[in-house]
Amino acid sequence: MYRLLPIVVLLVSLVALSSDAEVVRSLTTCKSSFYKGHIPKYIATNNHVRICQLLNNKYHYATLFDKEKRVPVYSAYVFKSDNNSERPLWYYEPQVSDPSSSEKSMLEYKPGSGVKNQATDEDYQDATAYKYTKGHVNPFSHNSGDGATATCTYTNVVPQLSNFNNVIWSAHETNLANILKGNCRDPNTPYVIVGAYPSTDKFIGVDKKVNVPEFMWSAFCCANEKNNGILSGAYWAKHENNGTVYEISMSDLEKKLTKDPVNPVTIFVGGCKAQSQGFLSEMTDGWVAEGMFGKILVEYVTSLLKSLWATWFE
């Protein structure tokens, strides 16, 4: 019995440290990563899978992942200010590789693992990737403890040019962290979404199926104790070694991400604005207009409601 004790302790330790990444039908399963629990609208397509990044029985962030392009579309998380974690090994997601798999745990990648639908070390070591590095979408530095560990998965990285990753975008991540530390401290909650907009013709990897982003983008919404937006910001940078990170309005970023004008992208419900604006936006977000006349009518009624609200209550 006593001879078995070290083995039992080891097995318990391995279970306690297991890293799960659950493929789900809806990201509402991990809605705590999103402002007001609302998922960004009109970004997801049929090629995307939804992942709630789970570690030690706790959801740490959410990822929308493109199996066809083998890269994340975006990751959403709540910023954590203190990070003293050491970088772990890289992992892959079994359920993304094989949807029928019952294995939820992130697994350490090893050559010959038969990984599908996501990048691997072999892709990043391929001759086509000599200029590129693994670039975090949800930054390791914006998380702490288990949350930081959970960011080191292939479903949370995209190929980034070395200087862009290590200098340009890294500086943006640091600047954003400083903004949130200084302006969105407890009891406020800093919600962040970071994404990669895919290119149409740049791919790396063994089979040249891992997409290189055209540009990177990020947005944050600081919510107060009543879960109302009090501060927000939006940024984007063309993916090139001498790129520049630009601060733009939330609406301009949403326009850059919109592929179908009929279904404009919404990053944060209500644009992360004050309660009155957020209330009206939530109320009207579900309205559907058919035809030109219907669209004009919806826009007119929405504008009228906002005007009346401002007159009566603000």
Short mmCIF file of C-alpha atoms in Angstrom, two decimals:
data_model
loop_
_atom_site.label_atom_id
_atom_site.label_comp_id
_atom_site.label_asym_id
_atom_site.label_seq_id
_atom_site.Cartn_x
_atom_site.Cartn_y
_atom_site.Cartn_z
CA MET A 1 0.00 0.00 0.00
CA TYR A 2 2.77 2.44 1.00
CA ARG A 3 4.66 1.61 -2.21
CA LEU A 4 1.66 2.82 -4.21
CA LEU A 5 1.41 6.12 -2.35
CA PRO A 6 3.95 8.06 -4.51
CA ILE A 7 2.17 6.86 -7.66
CA VAL A 8 -1.21 7.93 -6.29
CA VAL A 9 0.18 11.36 -5.37
CA LEU A 10 1.68 11.73 -8.86
CA LEU A 11 -1.60 10.81 -10.57
CA VAL A 12 -3.56 13.24 -8.41
CA SER A 13 -1.05 15.98 -9.25
CA LEU A 14 -1.35 15.33 -12.98
CA VAL A 15 -5.15 15.48 -12.80
CA ALA A 16 -5.00 18.70 -10.79
CA LEU A 17 -2.74 20.30 -13.40
CA SER A 18 -4.64 19.11 -16.45
CA SER A 19 -5.50 21.84 -18.94
CA ASP A 20 -8.87 21.66 -20.61
CA ALA A 21 -10.14 23.45 -23.69
CA GLU A 22 -13.76 22.75 -24.32
CA VAL A 23 -15.24 23.02 -27.82
CA VAL A 24 -18.78 24.31 -27.28
CA ARG A 25 -21.88 25.05 -29.33
CA SER A 26 -21.99 28.64 -28.10
CA LEU A 27 -19.49 30.94 -26.43
CA THR A 28 -22.20 31.86 -23.95
CA THR A 29 -20.83 28.87 -22.03
CA CYS A 30 -17.92 31.15 -21.09
CA LYS A 31 -19.84 34.43 -21.33
CA SER A 32 -17.99 35.87 -18.33
CA SER A 33 -15.20 36.72 -20.81
CA PHE A 34 -17.52 39.16 -22.63
CA TYR A 35 -18.94 42.54 -21.66
CA LYS A 36 -22.52 41.98 -20.45
CA GLY A 37 -22.15 38.37 -21.60
CA HIS A 38 -22.75 39.39 -25.24
CA ILE A 39 -20.81 37.67 -28.03
CA PRO A 40 -19.58 39.87 -30.92
CA LYS A 41 -22.11 39.86 -33.76
CA TYR A 42 -21.57 38.83 -37.40
CA ILE A 43 -17.95 37.67 -37.08
CA ALA A 44 -18.48 33.90 -36.85
CA THR A 45 -18.93 31.72 -39.97
CA ASN A 46 -19.56 28.01 -40.62
CA ASN A 47 -15.81 27.29 -40.61
CA HIS A 48 -15.41 28.54 -37.05
CA VAL A 49 -15.43 26.53 -33.84
CA ARG A 50 -16.05 28.01 -30.41
CA ILE A 51 -13.63 27.20 -27.61
CA CYS A 52 -13.97 27.92 -23.90
CA GLN A 53 -10.40 27.73 -22.67
CA LEU A 54 -10.68 25.77 -19.45
CA LEU A 55 -7.90 25.06 -16.95
CA ASN A 56 -8.27 23.37 -13.58
CA ASN A 57 -12.07 23.53 -13.76
CA LYS A 58 -12.18 27.26 -14.50
CA TYR A 59 -12.87 29.09 -17.77
CA HIS A 60 -10.15 31.65 -18.44
CA TYR A 61 -11.06 33.06 -21.84
CA ALA A 62 -13.00 32.40 -25.04
CA THR A 63 -11.71 31.81 -28.57
CA LEU A 64 -13.40 31.82 -31.96
CA PHE A 65 -11.21 29.58 -34.11
CA ASP A 66 -11.08 29.08 -37.89
CA LYS A 67 -10.39 25.41 -38.69
CA GLU A 68 -9.98 26.10 -42.40
CA LYS A 69 -7.32 28.79 -41.91
CA ARG A 70 -5.96 27.08 -38.77
CA VAL A 71 -5.77 30.29 -36.76
CA PRO A 72 -7.92 32.08 -34.17
CA VAL A 73 -10.32 34.78 -35.31
CA TYR A 74 -10.32 36.40 -31.89
CA SER A 75 -9.88 35.67 -28.20
CA ALA A 76 -11.90 37.45 -25.51
CA TYR A 77 -10.75 37.76 -21.92
CA VAL A 78 -10.78 39.81 -18.73
CA PHE A 79 -7.42 41.53 -18.24
CA LYS A 80 -5.38 40.49 -15.17
CA SER A 81 -2.73 42.95 -14.04
CA ASP A 82 -0.29 40.70 -12.19
CA ASN A 83 1.68 38.11 -14.15
CA ASN A 84 4.62 36.28 -12.62
CA SER A 85 4.04 33.04 -14.49
CA GLU A 86 6.65 31.04 -16.38
CA ARG A 87 5.86 30.08 -19.96
CA PRO A 88 4.80 26.44 -20.26
CA LEU A 89 5.04 24.07 -23.23
CA TRP A 90 2.83 24.51 -26.29
CA TYR A 91 -0.41 22.59 -26.54
CA TYR A 92 -2.96 21.61 -29.16
CA GLU A 93 -6.72 21.01 -28.89
CA PRO A 94 -7.85 17.39 -29.43
CA GLN A 95 -11.50 18.33 -30.07
CA VAL A 96 -10.48 20.79 -32.79
CA SER A 97 -8.34 18.07 -34.37
CA ASP A 98 -11.09 15.46 -34.07
CA PRO A 99 -14.63 16.73 -33.27
CA SER A 100 -15.66 13.25 -32.10
CA SER A 101 -12.92 13.14 -29.45
CA SER A 102 -14.05 12.99 -25.83
CA GLU A 103 -10.68 14.35 -24.69
CA LYS A 104 -11.06 17.93 -23.48
CA SER A 105 -7.55 18.36 -22.12
CA MET A 106 -4.98 20.38 -24.00
CA LEU A 107 -2.22 17.99 -24.97
CA GLU A 108 1.47 18.69 -25.41
CA TYR A 109 2.32 18.60 -29.09
CA LYS A 110 4.78 15.96 -30.24
CA PRO A 111 5.79 15.19 -33.86
CA GLY A 112 3.58 12.50 -35.28
CA SER A 113 0.62 13.32 -33.03
CA GLY A 114 -1.68 13.43 -36.05
CA VAL A 115 -2.92 16.93 -35.28
CA LYS A 116 -5.46 18.39 -37.74
CA ASN A 117 -7.26 21.69 -38.28
CA GLN A 118 -4.68 23.74 -36.34
CA ALA A 119 -1.04 24.71 -36.63
CA THR A 120 1.82 22.75 -35.04
CA ASP A 121 5.51 23.23 -34.33
CA GLU A 122 6.24 21.58 -37.67
CA ASP A 123 4.30 24.34 -39.46
CA TYR A 124 6.26 27.08 -37.70
CA GLN A 125 9.54 25.28 -38.39
CA ASP A 126 8.77 24.83 -42.07
CA ALA A 127 10.82 26.72 -44.67
CA THR A 128 7.74 28.81 -45.56
CA ALA A 129 7.67 30.16 -41.99
CA TYR A 130 11.29 31.29 -41.62
CA LYS A 131 10.21 34.95 -41.20
CA TYR A 132 7.41 34.20 -38.75
CA THR A 133 7.00 33.54 -35.04
CA LYS A 134 4.09 32.35 -32.91
CA GLY A 135 2.18 35.51 -31.98
CA HIS A 136 -0.28 35.38 -29.09
CA VAL A 137 -3.77 36.72 -29.69
CA ASN A 138 -4.76 36.72 -26.01
CA PRO A 139 -1.40 37.89 -24.64
CA PHE A 140 0.44 35.77 -22.09
CA SER A 141 1.34 39.00 -20.28
CA HIS A 142 -2.33 40.04 -19.86
CA ASN A 143 -3.07 36.99 -17.72
CA SER A 144 -1.80 35.40 -14.55
CA GLY A 145 -1.37 31.93 -13.10
CA ASP A 146 -3.46 29.29 -14.83
CA GLY A 147 -4.89 31.93 -17.14
CA ALA A 148 -1.44 32.70 -18.54
CA THR A 149 -0.69 29.00 -18.99
CA ALA A 150 -3.93 28.55 -20.90
CA THR A 151 -2.85 31.11 -23.54
CA CYS A 152 -0.04 28.86 -24.77
CA THR A 153 -2.11 26.83 -27.19
CA TYR A 154 -2.03 26.78 -30.99
CA THR A 155 -5.66 27.89 -31.02
CA ASN A 156 -4.51 31.23 -29.57
CA VAL A 157 -1.60 32.11 -31.87
CA VAL A 158 -1.13 33.36 -35.42
CA PRO A 159 2.00 33.66 -37.59
CA GLN A 160 3.51 37.09 -36.99
CA LEU A 161 6.61 38.65 -38.51
CA SER A 162 9.37 38.69 -35.92
CA ASN A 163 9.72 42.46 -35.54
CA PHE A 164 5.96 42.97 -35.58
CA ASN A 165 5.49 40.36 -32.84
CA ASN A 166 8.43 41.22 -30.59
CA VAL A 167 8.50 45.00 -31.02
CA ILE A 168 5.41 46.61 -32.55
CA TRP A 169 2.54 44.50 -31.24
CA SER A 170 4.38 43.73 -28.01
CA ALA A 171 4.66 47.46 -27.30
CA HIS A 172 0.93 47.82 -27.96
CA GLU A 173 0.18 45.02 -25.48
CA THR A 174 2.29 46.82 -22.87
CA ASN A 175 0.65 50.18 -23.56
CA LEU A 176 -2.81 48.64 -23.35
CA ALA A 177 -1.91 46.96 -20.06
CA ASN A 178 -0.79 50.33 -18.66
CA ILE A 179 -4.05 51.97 -19.76
CA LEU A 180 -6.12 49.29 -18.07
CA LYS A 181 -4.00 49.28 -14.91
CA GLY A 182 -4.31 53.06 -14.62
CA ASN A 183 -7.91 53.59 -15.67
CA CYS A 184 -9.83 50.36 -15.07
CA ARG A 185 -8.85 49.17 -11.62
CA ASP A 186 -11.07 47.32 -9.15
CA PRO A 187 -14.00 47.39 -8.73
CA ASN A 188 -14.18 48.00 -12.50
CA THR A 189 -13.80 45.12 -14.97
CA PRO A 190 -11.57 45.39 -18.08
CA TYR A 191 -12.98 43.29 -20.95
CA VAL A 192 -10.62 42.83 -23.93
CA ILE A 193 -11.02 41.23 -27.35
CA VAL A 194 -8.01 40.75 -29.64
CA GLY A 195 -8.28 39.42 -33.16
CA ALA A 196 -6.46 38.65 -36.40
CA TYR A 197 -8.03 39.63 -39.72
CA PRO A 198 -7.06 36.99 -42.30
CA SER A 199 -5.18 37.67 -45.50
CA THR A 200 -6.46 36.28 -48.77
CA ASP A 201 -3.22 34.86 -50.17
CA LYS A 202 -0.57 34.43 -47.44
CA PHE A 203 -0.15 31.00 -45.87
CA ILE A 204 2.68 29.14 -44.17
CA GLY A 205 3.24 25.62 -42.92
CA VAL A 206 3.92 22.14 -44.20
CA ASP A 207 0.83 22.21 -46.43
CA LYS A 208 0.70 26.02 -46.65
CA LYS A 209 -2.64 26.08 -44.86
CA VAL A 210 -1.87 28.30 -41.85
CA ASN A 211 -3.11 31.81 -42.61
CA VAL A 212 -0.96 34.88 -42.07
CA PRO A 213 -3.09 37.83 -40.85
CA GLU A 214 -3.54 40.97 -42.91
CA PHE A 215 -3.85 43.05 -39.77
CA MET A 216 -4.23 42.68 -36.01
CA TRP A 217 -6.87 44.44 -33.96
CA SER A 218 -7.87 44.87 -30.33
CA ALA A 219 -10.62 46.55 -28.36
CA PHE A 220 -11.38 47.01 -24.68
CA CYS A 221 -14.41 47.95 -22.61
CA CYS A 222 -14.09 48.99 -18.98
CA ALA A 223 -17.29 48.26 -17.05
CA ASN A 224 -18.18 49.67 -13.65
CA GLU A 225 -19.76 47.85 -10.71
CA LYS A 226 -23.18 48.07 -12.39
CA ASN A 227 -21.67 46.48 -15.53
CA ASN A 228 -22.06 49.65 -17.56
CA GLY A 229 -19.34 50.80 -19.94
CA ILE A 230 -17.35 53.80 -18.70
CA LEU A 231 -14.27 53.69 -20.95
CA SER A 232 -13.39 51.99 -24.23
CA GLY A 233 -10.71 51.90 -26.89
CA ALA A 234 -10.03 50.31 -30.27
CA TYR A 235 -6.80 49.70 -32.19
CA TRP A 236 -5.47 48.10 -35.34
CA ALA A 237 -2.14 47.58 -37.07
CA LYS A 238 -1.27 46.36 -40.53
CA HIS A 239 0.80 43.20 -40.21
CA GLU A 240 4.22 44.27 -41.45
CA ASN A 241 7.64 44.62 -39.85
CA ASN A 242 7.46 48.42 -39.91
CA GLY A 243 3.76 48.60 -39.07
CA THR A 244 2.12 51.20 -36.86
CA VAL A 245 -0.58 50.65 -34.26
CA TYR A 246 -3.43 53.13 -34.76
CA GLU A 247 -6.07 54.10 -32.23
CA ILE A 248 -9.46 54.46 -33.90
CA SER A 249 -13.09 54.71 -32.86
CA MET A 250 -14.98 51.54 -32.00
CA SER A 251 -17.37 52.13 -34.90
CA ASP A 252 -14.47 52.53 -37.36
CA LEU A 253 -12.94 49.25 -36.18
CA GLU A 254 -16.29 47.52 -36.58
CA LYS A 255 -16.47 48.85 -40.14
CA LYS A 256 -12.99 47.45 -40.90
CA LEU A 257 -14.11 44.02 -39.67
CA THR A 258 -17.45 44.03 -41.48
CA LYS A 259 -17.53 41.86 -44.60
CA ASP A 260 -21.25 42.11 -45.31
CA PRO A 261 -22.74 45.62 -44.98
CA VAL A 262 -26.16 44.07 -44.36
CA ASN A 263 -24.76 42.45 -41.20
CA PRO A 264 -22.37 44.97 -39.62
CA VAL A 265 -20.01 43.68 -36.94
CA THR A 266 -20.68 44.62 -33.32
CA ILE A 267 -17.75 44.10 -30.93
CA PHE A 268 -19.30 45.27 -27.65
CA VAL A 269 -23.05 45.50 -27.16
CA GLY A 270 -24.11 49.14 -27.15
CA GLY A 271 -20.60 50.13 -28.18
CA CYS A 272 -19.55 49.96 -24.51
CA LYS A 273 -21.39 53.20 -23.83
CA ALA A 274 -23.32 54.54 -20.88
CA GLN A 275 -26.41 52.73 -19.58
CA SER A 276 -28.99 54.73 -21.54
CA GLN A 277 -27.21 54.17 -24.84
CA GLY A 278 -26.51 50.53 -24.01
CA PHE A 279 -30.16 49.94 -23.08
CA LEU A 280 -31.44 51.30 -26.38
CA SER A 281 -28.81 49.43 -28.38
CA GLU A 282 -29.66 46.15 -26.70
CA MET A 283 -33.35 46.77 -27.36
CA THR A 284 -32.88 47.53 -31.04
CA ASP A 285 -30.02 45.10 -31.86
CA GLY A 286 -32.50 42.32 -32.57
CA TRP A 287 -34.60 44.30 -35.04
CA VAL A 288 -34.45 42.94 -38.57
CA ALA A 289 -35.28 45.06 -41.58
CA GLU A 290 -36.23 43.64 -44.97
CA GLY A 291 -35.75 45.76 -48.05
CA MET A 292 -34.60 49.36 -48.34
CA PHE A 293 -37.79 50.82 -46.87
CA GLY A 294 -37.64 48.52 -43.85
CA LYS A 295 -34.02 49.43 -43.17
CA ILE A 296 -34.77 53.16 -43.39
CA LEU A 297 -37.74 52.72 -41.03
CA VAL A 298 -35.68 50.85 -38.43
CA GLU A 299 -32.93 53.49 -38.57
CA TYR A 300 -35.46 56.27 -38.21
CA VAL A 301 -37.27 54.71 -35.25
CA THR A 302 -33.97 53.88 -33.52
CA SER A 303 -32.75 57.47 -33.98
CA LEU A 304 -36.06 58.83 -32.71
CA LEU A 305 -35.97 56.63 -29.59
CA LYS A 306 -32.44 57.75 -28.76
CA SER A 307 -33.38 61.38 -29.23
CA LEU A 308 -36.42 61.06 -26.97
CA TRP A 309 -34.38 59.21 -24.34
CA ALA A 310 -31.79 61.98 -24.29
CA THR A 311 -34.53 64.62 -23.98
CA TRP A 312 -36.46 62.94 -21.19
CA PHE A 313 -33.83 61.21 -19.05
CA GLU A 314 -30.39 62.69 -19.61
#
